[in-house]
PDB file of C-alpha atoms in Angstrom:
ATOM      1  CA  MET A 144      21.755  -5.888 -13.129  1.00  0.00           C
ATOM      2  CA  ASN A 145      20.971  -6.221  -9.438  1.00  0.00           C
ATOM      3  CA  GLU A 146      17.376  -5.590  -8.492  1.00  0.00           C
ATOM      4  CA  THR A 147      15.985  -4.533  -5.132  1.00  0.00           C
ATOM      5  CA  ALA A 148      12.397  -4.201  -3.990  1.00  0.00           C
ATOM      6  CA  LEU A 149      11.457  -1.611  -1.386  1.00  0.00           C
ATOM      7  CA  VAL A 150       8.134  -2.359   0.321  1.00  0.00           C
ATOM      8  CA  ILE A 151       6.801   0.366   2.592  1.00  0.00           C
ATOM      9  CA  GLY A 152       4.711  -1.343   5.260  1.00  0.00           C
ATOM     10  CA  GLY A 153       6.039  -4.730   4.193  1.00  0.00           C
ATOM     11  CA  THR A 154       4.889  -6.566   7.326  1.00  0.00           C
ATOM     12  CA  GLY A 155       1.257  -5.381   7.261  1.00  0.00           C
ATOM     13  CA  LYS A 156      -1.764  -7.269   6.000  1.00  0.00           C
ATOM     14  CA  ILE A 157      -1.255  -6.258   2.366  1.00  0.00           C
ATOM     15  CA  GLY A 158       2.444  -5.441   2.539  1.00  0.00           C
ATOM     16  CA  LYS A 159       3.313  -8.932   3.699  1.00  0.00           C
ATOM     17  CA  VAL A 160       1.804 -10.425   0.543  1.00  0.00           C
ATOM     18  CA  PHE A 161       3.996  -8.117  -1.557  1.00  0.00           C
ATOM     19  CA  SER A 162       7.029  -9.046   0.543  1.00  0.00           C
ATOM     20  CA  MET A 163       6.399 -12.754   0.056  1.00  0.00           C
ATOM     21  CA  PHE A 164       6.249 -12.277  -3.716  1.00  0.00           C
ATOM     22  CA  PHE A 165       9.781 -10.889  -3.750  1.00  0.00           C
ATOM     23  CA  VAL A 166      11.099 -13.477  -1.301  1.00  0.00           C
ATOM     24  CA  LYS A 167       9.796 -16.290  -3.508  1.00  0.00           C
ATOM     25  CA  LYS A 168      11.344 -14.635  -6.591  1.00  0.00           C
ATOM     26  CA  GLY A 169      14.705 -14.325  -4.822  1.00  0.00           C
ATOM     27  CA  ILE A 170      14.771 -10.540  -5.219  1.00  0.00           C
ATOM     28  CA  LYS A 171      16.624  -8.537  -2.601  1.00  0.00           C
ATOM     29  CA  LEU A 172      14.027  -7.013  -0.285  1.00  0.00           C
ATOM     30  CA  ILE A 173      14.031  -3.914   1.926  1.00  0.00           C
ATOM     31  CA  ILE A 174      11.092  -3.658   4.290  1.00  0.00           C
ATOM     32  CA  ALA A 175      10.466  -0.174   5.634  1.00  0.00           C
ATOM     33  CA  SER A 176       8.126   0.121   8.614  1.00  0.00           C
ATOM     34  CA  ARG A 177       7.693   1.496  12.090  1.00  0.00           C
ATOM     35  CA  ASP A 178       7.685  -1.747  14.027  1.00  0.00           C
ATOM     36  CA  LYS A 179      10.881  -3.765  13.997  1.00  0.00           C
ATOM     37  CA  HIS A 180       9.258  -6.494  16.136  1.00  0.00           C
ATOM     38  CA  LYS A 181       6.875  -7.306  13.282  1.00  0.00           C
ATOM     39  CA  PHE A 182       9.880  -7.529  10.987  1.00  0.00           C
ATOM     40  CA  TYR A 183      11.503 -10.096  13.254  1.00  0.00           C
ATOM     41  CA  ASP A 184       8.222 -12.010  13.318  1.00  0.00           C
ATOM     42  CA  PHE A 185       8.292 -12.029   9.515  1.00  0.00           C
ATOM     43  CA  ILE A 186      11.883 -13.285   9.458  1.00  0.00           C
ATOM     44  CA  ASN A 187      10.986 -16.068  11.899  1.00  0.00           C
ATOM     45  CA  PHE A 188       8.085 -16.981   9.614  1.00  0.00           C
ATOM     46  CA  LEU A 189      10.471 -17.218   6.661  1.00  0.00           C
ATOM     47  CA  LYS A 190      12.845 -19.424   8.673  1.00  0.00           C
ATOM     48  CA  THR A 191       9.976 -21.724   9.684  1.00  0.00           C
ATOM     49  CA  LYS A 192       8.832 -22.087   6.066  1.00  0.00           C
ATOM     50  CA  LYS A 193      12.431 -22.626   4.850  1.00  0.00           C
ATOM     51  CA  TYR A 194      12.503 -19.471   2.738  1.00  0.00           C
ATOM     52  CA  ASP A 195      15.728 -17.529   2.157  1.00  0.00           C
ATOM     53  CA  TYR A 196      15.667 -14.632   4.626  1.00  0.00           C
ATOM     54  CA  LYS A 197      19.285 -13.410   4.359  1.00  0.00           C
ATOM     55  CA  SER A 198      18.517 -10.980   1.552  1.00  0.00           C
ATOM     56  CA  VAL A 199      15.696  -9.332   3.551  1.00  0.00           C
ATOM     57  CA  THR A 200      16.586  -6.202   5.515  1.00  0.00           C
ATOM     58  CA  TRP A 201      14.695  -3.629   7.549  1.00  0.00           C
ATOM     59  CA  LYS A 202      14.748   0.174   7.559  1.00  0.00           C
ATOM     60  CA  LYS A 203      12.872   2.354   9.972  1.00  0.00           C
ATOM     61  CA  LEU A 204      10.165   4.532   8.398  1.00  0.00           C
ATOM     62  CA  ASP A 205       7.048   6.177   9.733  1.00  0.00           C
ATOM     63  CA  ILE A 206       5.352   7.563   6.636  1.00  0.00           C
ATOM     64  CA  SER A 207       3.109   9.757   8.791  1.00  0.00           C
ATOM     65  CA  SER A 208       6.191  11.578  10.129  1.00  0.00           C
ATOM     66  CA  ASP A 209       7.804  14.277   7.960  1.00  0.00           C
ATOM     67  CA  ASN A 210      11.154  13.941   9.707  1.00  0.00           C
ATOM     68  CA  SER A 211      11.148  10.134   9.378  1.00  0.00           C
ATOM     69  CA  VAL A 212      10.423  10.360   5.643  1.00  0.00           C
ATOM     70  CA  ARG A 213      13.185  12.927   5.089  1.00  0.00           C
ATOM     71  CA  ARG A 214      15.754  10.823   6.933  1.00  0.00           C
ATOM     72  CA  PHE A 215      14.701   7.747   5.000  1.00  0.00           C
ATOM     73  CA  VAL A 216      14.993   9.520   1.639  1.00  0.00           C
ATOM     74  CA  ILE A 217      18.504  10.740   2.413  1.00  0.00           C
ATOM     75  CA  ASN A 218      19.642   7.186   3.122  1.00  0.00           C
ATOM     76  CA  ALA A 219      17.693   5.695   0.225  1.00  0.00           C
ATOM     77  CA  LYS A 220      19.576   7.863  -2.287  1.00  0.00           C
ATOM     78  CA  LYS A 221      22.596   5.665  -1.662  1.00  0.00           C
ATOM     79  CA  ASN A 222      20.719   2.596  -2.936  1.00  0.00           C
ATOM     80  CA  ARG A 223      20.673   2.771  -6.716  1.00  0.00           C
ATOM     81  CA  ASP A 224      19.360  -0.765  -7.194  1.00  0.00           C
ATOM     82  CA  ILE A 225      15.719  -0.154  -6.246  1.00  0.00           C
ATOM     83  CA  THR A 226      13.667  -1.406  -9.184  1.00  0.00           C
ATOM     84  CA  TYR A 227      10.385  -2.031  -7.376  1.00  0.00           C
ATOM     85  CA  LEU A 228       8.761   0.496  -5.054  1.00  0.00           C
ATOM     86  CA  ILE A 229       5.652  -0.661  -3.224  1.00  0.00           C
ATOM     87  CA  ILE A 230       3.700   1.575  -0.868  1.00  0.00           C
ATOM     88  CA  ALA A 231       1.351  -0.633   1.143  1.00  0.00           C
ATOM     89  CA  SER A 232       1.045   1.239   4.435  1.00  0.00           C
ATOM     90  CA  LEU A 233      -1.479   4.017   3.846  1.00  0.00           C
ATOM     91  CA  ILE A 234      -4.238   3.967   6.440  1.00  0.00           C
ATOM     92  CA  GLY A 235      -6.538   6.954   6.761  1.00  0.00           C
ATOM     93  CA  SER A 236      -8.369   8.253   9.780  1.00  0.00           C
ATOM     94  CA  ARG A 237     -11.972   7.509  10.660  1.00  0.00           C
ATOM     95  CA  ASP A 238     -14.585  10.206  11.125  1.00  0.00           C
ATOM     96  CA  VAL A 239     -15.711   9.694  14.699  1.00  0.00           C
ATOM     97  CA  LYS A 240     -18.465  12.253  14.212  1.00  0.00           C
ATOM     98  CA  LYS A 241     -16.600  15.054  15.935  1.00  0.00           C
ATOM     99  CA  LEU A 242     -16.525  18.694  15.006  1.00  0.00           C
ATOM    100  CA  PHE A 243     -14.026  19.778  12.323  1.00  0.00           C
ATOM    101  CA  ASP A 244     -10.449  19.258  13.587  1.00  0.00           C
ATOM    102  CA  PHE A 245      -7.909  21.053  11.374  1.00  0.00           C
ATOM    103  CA  LYS A 246      -4.961  19.166  12.899  1.00  0.00           C
ATOM    104  CA  VAL A 247      -6.466  15.821  11.880  1.00  0.00           C
ATOM    105  CA  TYR A 248      -7.140  17.001   8.330  1.00  0.00           C
ATOM    106  CA  ARG A 249      -3.645  18.401   7.896  1.00  0.00           C
ATOM    107  CA  ARG A 250      -2.078  15.233   9.356  1.00  0.00           C
ATOM    108  CA  ASP A 251      -4.053  12.967   6.989  1.00  0.00           C
ATOM    109  CA  TYR A 252      -3.157  14.914   3.855  1.00  0.00           C
ATOM    110  CA  GLN A 253       0.476  14.978   4.925  1.00  0.00           C
ATOM    111  CA  SER A 254       0.683  11.232   5.633  1.00  0.00           C
ATOM    112  CA  LEU A 255      -1.557  10.038   2.782  1.00  0.00           C
ATOM    113  CA  LEU A 256      -0.514  12.426   0.005  1.00  0.00           C
ATOM    114  CA  ALA A 257       2.470  14.710   0.620  1.00  0.00           C
ATOM    115  CA  ASN A 258       4.809  12.206   2.273  1.00  0.00           C
ATOM    116  CA  PRO A 259       4.140   9.305  -0.153  1.00  0.00           C
ATOM    117  CA  ILE A 260       4.569  11.616  -3.155  1.00  0.00           C
ATOM    118  CA  PHE A 261       7.816  13.040  -1.736  1.00  0.00           C
ATOM    119  CA  LEU A 262       9.069   9.499  -1.172  1.00  0.00           C
ATOM    120  CA  VAL A 263       8.151   8.299  -4.661  1.00  0.00           C
ATOM    121  CA  GLU A 264       9.663  11.343  -6.382  1.00  0.00           C
ATOM    122  CA  SER A 265      12.920  10.777  -4.497  1.00  0.00           C
ATOM    123  CA  ILE A 266      13.181   7.100  -5.480  1.00  0.00           C
ATOM    124  CA  LEU A 267      12.240   7.959  -9.058  1.00  0.00           C
ATOM    125  CA  LYS A 268      15.490   9.846  -9.548  1.00  0.00           C
ATOM    126  CA  ASN A 269      17.535   6.648  -9.398  1.00  0.00           C
ATOM    127  CA  MET A 270      14.987   4.725 -11.467  1.00  0.00           C
ATOM    128  CA  ARG A 271      15.411   7.287 -14.241  1.00  0.00           C
ATOM    129  CA  ILE A 272      19.161   6.695 -14.256  1.00  0.00           C
ATOM    130  CA  LYS A 273      18.608   2.951 -14.648  1.00  0.00           C
ATOM    131  CA  LYS A 274      15.763   3.474 -17.118  1.00  0.00           C
ATOM    132  CA  LYS A 275      13.760   0.846 -15.289  1.00  0.00           C
ATOM    133  CA  GLY A 276      11.219   0.734 -12.489  1.00  0.00           C
ATOM    134  CA  LYS A 277       7.814  -0.439 -11.299  1.00  0.00           C
ATOM    135  CA  ILE A 278       5.816   1.474  -8.710  1.00  0.00           C
ATOM    136  CA  ILE A 279       2.614   0.269  -7.020  1.00  0.00           C
ATOM    137  CA  ILE A 280       0.691   2.384  -4.552  1.00  0.00           C
ATOM    138  CA  THR A 281      -1.994   0.725  -2.457  1.00  0.00           C
ATOM    139  CA  SER A 282      -4.839   2.905  -1.274  1.00  0.00           C
ATOM    140  CA  SER A 283      -8.499   1.873  -1.290  1.00  0.00           C
ATOM    141  CA  MET A 284     -11.567   1.190  -3.379  1.00  0.00           C
ATOM    142  CA  LEU A 285     -13.006   4.254  -1.630  1.00  0.00           C
ATOM    143  CA  GLY A 286     -10.715   6.415  -3.741  1.00  0.00           C
ATOM    144  CA  LEU A 287     -13.159   5.761  -6.577  1.00  0.00           C
ATOM    145  CA  LYS A 288     -16.428   4.962  -4.872  1.00  0.00           C
ATOM    146  CA  VAL A 289     -18.461   7.145  -2.526  1.00  0.00           C
ATOM    147  CA  PRO A 290     -18.970   5.074   0.632  1.00  0.00           C
ATOM    148  CA  ASP A 291     -22.315   3.518   1.455  1.00  0.00           C
ATOM    149  CA  PHE A 292     -22.781   5.461   4.662  1.00  0.00           C
ATOM    150  CA  SER A 293     -25.756   3.306   5.640  1.00  0.00           C
ATOM    151  CA  LEU A 294     -23.213   0.624   6.560  1.00  0.00           C
ATOM    152  CA  TYR A 295     -21.887   2.827   9.374  1.00  0.00           C
ATOM    153  CA  THR A 296     -25.239   3.920  10.855  1.00  0.00           C
ATOM    154  CA  HIS A 297     -24.844   1.785  13.982  1.00  0.00           C
ATOM    155  CA  LEU A 298     -21.093   2.328  14.335  1.00  0.00           C
ATOM    156  CA  LYS A 299     -19.241   5.129  16.037  1.00  0.00           C
ATOM    157  CA  PHE A 300     -17.212   5.952  12.936  1.00  0.00           C
ATOM    158  CA  SER A 301     -17.320   6.242   9.145  1.00  0.00           C
ATOM    159  CA  PRO A 302     -14.643   6.895   6.493  1.00  0.00           C
ATOM    160  CA  SER A 303     -13.387  10.493   6.857  1.00  0.00           C
ATOM    161  CA  ILE A 304     -13.693  12.887   3.916  1.00  0.00           C
ATOM    162  CA  ASN A 305      -9.988  13.748   4.062  1.00  0.00           C
ATOM    163  CA  THR A 306      -9.051  10.084   3.696  1.00  0.00           C
ATOM    164  CA  LEU A 307     -11.374   9.683   0.683  1.00  0.00           C
ATOM    165  CA  VAL A 308      -9.991  12.812  -1.021  1.00  0.00           C
ATOM    166  CA  ALA A 309      -6.396  11.733  -0.369  1.00  0.00           C
ATOM    167  CA  PHE A 310      -6.993   8.289  -1.859  1.00  0.00           C
ATOM    168  CA  SER A 311      -8.565   9.887  -4.936  1.00  0.00           C
ATOM    169  CA  GLY A 312      -5.527  12.185  -5.254  1.00  0.00           C
ATOM    170  CA  LEU A 313      -3.172   9.202  -5.248  1.00  0.00           C
ATOM    171  CA  ILE A 314      -5.063   7.611  -8.145  1.00  0.00           C
ATOM    172  CA  HIS A 315      -4.521  10.747 -10.233  1.00  0.00           C
ATOM    173  CA  TYR A 316      -0.859  10.841  -9.182  1.00  0.00           C
ATOM    174  CA  VAL A 317      -0.377   7.272 -10.386  1.00  0.00           C
ATOM    175  CA  ARG A 318      -1.756   8.204 -13.800  1.00  0.00           C
ATOM    176  CA  ASN A 319       0.543  11.209 -13.882  1.00  0.00           C
ATOM    177  CA  ILE A 320       3.646   9.092 -13.276  1.00  0.00           C
ATOM    178  CA  ALA A 321       2.692   6.558 -15.978  1.00  0.00           C
ATOM    179  CA  VAL A 322       2.523   9.321 -18.580  1.00  0.00           C
ATOM    180  CA  ARG A 323       5.447  11.400 -17.290  1.00  0.00           C
ATOM    181  CA  GLU A 324       7.871   8.475 -17.069  1.00  0.00           C
ATOM    182  CA  LYS A 325       7.005   6.715 -20.317  1.00  0.00           C
ATOM    183  CA  GLU A 326      10.448   7.502 -21.786  1.00  0.00           C
ATOM    184  CA  ASN A 327      12.184   6.049 -18.745  1.00  0.00           C
ATOM    185  CA  ASN A 328      10.616   2.552 -18.805  1.00  0.00           C
ATOM    186  CA  ILE A 329       8.937   3.202 -15.454  1.00  0.00           C
ATOM    187  CA  SER A 330       5.382   1.979 -14.891  1.00  0.00           C
ATOM    188  CA  CYS A 331       3.039   2.894 -12.082  1.00  0.00           C
ATOM    189  CA  CYS A 332      -0.269   1.393 -10.962  1.00  0.00           C
ATOM    190  CA  SER A 333      -2.493   1.488  -7.919  1.00  0.00           C
ATOM    191  CA  LEU A 334      -4.059  -1.396  -6.024  1.00  0.00           C
ATOM    192  CA  LEU A 335      -7.496  -0.582  -4.651  1.00  0.00           C
ATOM    193  CA  PRO A 336      -8.687  -3.224  -2.174  1.00  0.00           C
ATOM    194  CA  GLY A 337     -12.205  -3.409  -0.881  1.00  0.00           C
ATOM    195  CA  PHE A 338     -13.001  -5.013   2.473  1.00  0.00           C
ATOM    196  CA  PHE A 339     -10.543  -7.576   3.772  1.00  0.00           C
ATOM    197  CA  THR A 340     -10.079  -9.319   7.093  1.00  0.00           C
ATOM    198  CA  LYS A 341      -7.501 -11.587   8.742  1.00  0.00           C
ATOM    199  CA  THR A 342     -10.011 -13.483  10.850  1.00  0.00           C
ATOM    200  CA  LYS A 343     -12.993 -15.688  10.061  1.00  0.00           C
ATOM    201  CA  LYS A 344     -15.152 -13.863  12.559  1.00  0.00           C
ATOM    202  CA  ARG A 345     -18.371 -12.684  10.933  1.00  0.00           C
ATOM    203  CA  ASP A 346     -19.829  -9.902  13.035  1.00  0.00           C
ATOM    204  CA  LYS A 347     -22.929  -7.878  12.136  1.00  0.00           C
ATOM    205  CA  PHE A 348     -20.908  -5.391  10.047  1.00  0.00           C
ATOM    206  CA  ILE A 349     -19.334  -8.171   7.920  1.00  0.00           C
ATOM    207  CA  ARG A 350     -22.624 -10.015   7.465  1.00  0.00           C
ATOM    208  CA  THR A 351     -24.212  -6.803   6.224  1.00  0.00           C
ATOM    209  CA  LEU A 352     -21.305  -6.233   3.837  1.00  0.00           C
ATOM    210  CA  GLU A 353     -21.577  -9.726   2.395  1.00  0.00           C
ATOM    211  CA  LYS A 354     -25.168  -9.080   1.407  1.00  0.00           C
ATOM    212  CA  LYS A 355     -24.102  -6.062  -0.630  1.00  0.00           C
ATOM    213  CA  ILE A 356     -20.986  -7.497  -2.332  1.00  0.00           C
ATOM    214  CA  PRO A 357     -21.792  -9.299  -5.605  1.00  0.00           C
ATOM    215  CA  SER A 358     -19.276 -12.049  -4.743  1.00  0.00           C
ATOM    216  CA  SER A 359     -21.158 -12.515  -1.450  1.00  0.00           C
ATOM    217  CA  ARG A 360     -18.013 -12.424   0.695  1.00  0.00           C
ATOM    218  CA  ILE A 361     -15.215 -10.145   1.812  1.00  0.00           C
ATOM    219  CA  GLY A 362     -11.673 -10.558   0.548  1.00  0.00           C
ATOM    220  CA  ASN A 363      -8.900 -12.806   1.847  1.00  0.00           C
ATOM    221  CA  GLU A 364      -5.147 -13.221   1.485  1.00  0.00           C
ATOM    222  CA  LYS A 365      -5.455 -15.498  -1.544  1.00  0.00           C
ATOM    223  CA  ASP A 366      -7.382 -12.790  -3.369  1.00  0.00           C
ATOM    224  CA  LEU A 367      -4.573 -10.352  -2.660  1.00  0.00           C
ATOM    225  CA  GLU A 368      -1.985 -12.829  -3.936  1.00  0.00           C
ATOM    226  CA  VAL A 369      -3.788 -13.143  -7.267  1.00  0.00           C
ATOM    227  CA  ALA A 370      -3.940  -9.365  -7.722  1.00  0.00           C
ATOM    228  CA  ILE A 371      -0.325  -8.787  -6.660  1.00  0.00           C
ATOM    229  CA  ASN A 372       0.980 -11.588  -8.906  1.00  0.00           C
ATOM    230  CA  PHE A 373      -0.778  -9.893 -11.812  1.00  0.00           C
ATOM    231  CA  LEU A 374       0.559  -6.428 -11.015  1.00  0.00           C
ATOM    232  CA  LEU A 375       4.145  -7.666 -10.634  1.00  0.00           C
ATOM    233  CA  SER A 376       4.172 -10.106 -13.536  1.00  0.00           C
ATOM    234  CA  GLU A 377       6.872  -9.569 -16.153  1.00  0.00           C
ATOM    235  CA  ASN A 378       6.062  -7.839 -19.420  1.00  0.00           C
ATOM    236  CA  ASN A 379       2.843  -6.532 -17.912  1.00  0.00           C
ATOM    237  CA  TYR A 380       0.991  -4.100 -20.231  1.00  0.00           C
ATOM    238  CA  PHE A 381      -1.038  -2.807 -17.303  1.00  0.00           C
ATOM    239  CA  ASN A 382       0.116   0.771 -16.601  1.00  0.00           C
ATOM    240  CA  GLY A 383      -1.363   3.977 -15.143  1.00  0.00           C
ATOM    241  CA  GLN A 384      -4.463   2.067 -14.038  1.00  0.00           C
ATOM    242  CA  SER A 385      -6.113   1.136 -10.783  1.00  0.00           C
ATOM    243  CA  LEU A 386      -6.766  -2.519 -10.044  1.00  0.00           C
ATOM    244  CA  LEU A 387      -9.950  -2.893  -8.025  1.00  0.00           C
ATOM    245  CA  ILE A 388     -10.121  -5.995  -5.914  1.00  0.00           C
ATOM    246  CA  ASP A 389     -13.416  -5.728  -4.090  1.00  0.00           C
ATOM    247  CA  GLY A 390     -15.639  -8.583  -5.196  1.00  0.00           C
ATOM    248  CA  GLY A 391     -17.622  -6.162  -7.343  1.00  0.00           C
ATOM    249  CA  PHE A 392     -18.672  -3.911  -4.471  1.00  0.00           C
ATOM    250  CA  SER A 393     -17.621  -0.726  -6.314  1.00  0.00           C
ATOM    251  CA  VAL A 394     -20.178  -1.298  -9.096  1.00  0.00           C
ATOM    252  CA  VAL A 395     -23.279  -1.543  -6.892  1.00  0.00           C
TER     253      VAL A 395
END
């Protein structure tokens, strides 16, 4: 049976690691994102590294836009081969210490909860027909842990309450799918990263973080690869759970 992986945000910091997993496995890959230029950059990267890029395609999707999600779902119904669904594009807003703004709250809950759930439920319909599927939703360690607000004392922002609540809601939703779809051979987990960075720059914020993290450093791409290889490994008994990858920061 043909298998296809759909990675939402497949050219982002975390999404790209998921995408590379499927490329290396030779699984047909659909990357859904807002920025087609980043997709072309990814394809050029694959060409440079001599990876097969011909089975990698791009679909436009802005998960923060209701209309974009609806259009995407209508087209996705035609693809009955999606076995893997990865959502790796959820980025919440920052509280910039303004007064309550209802538009911001409504937008965050729509883009971080309603739209991802609508998308997953739509793809699930075809997975049930095939009796096979694996879903991974990436949110944040902060879906389980109350932030250490002392870290943000000297910054102009801190994690917003609507983002934290939305991430917590996704964790419960993942558990719900694992139980609800047990007869359909569909598993669902969440990946909860801590603090990660692309650069080696160690500013004051990062140096402060490193003193609080038991592993004494923030995460890197190799750490993500280890976690993603585990989540996507065959015959994995891990289901309905959240994989924390934060160097132990959530336990302090």
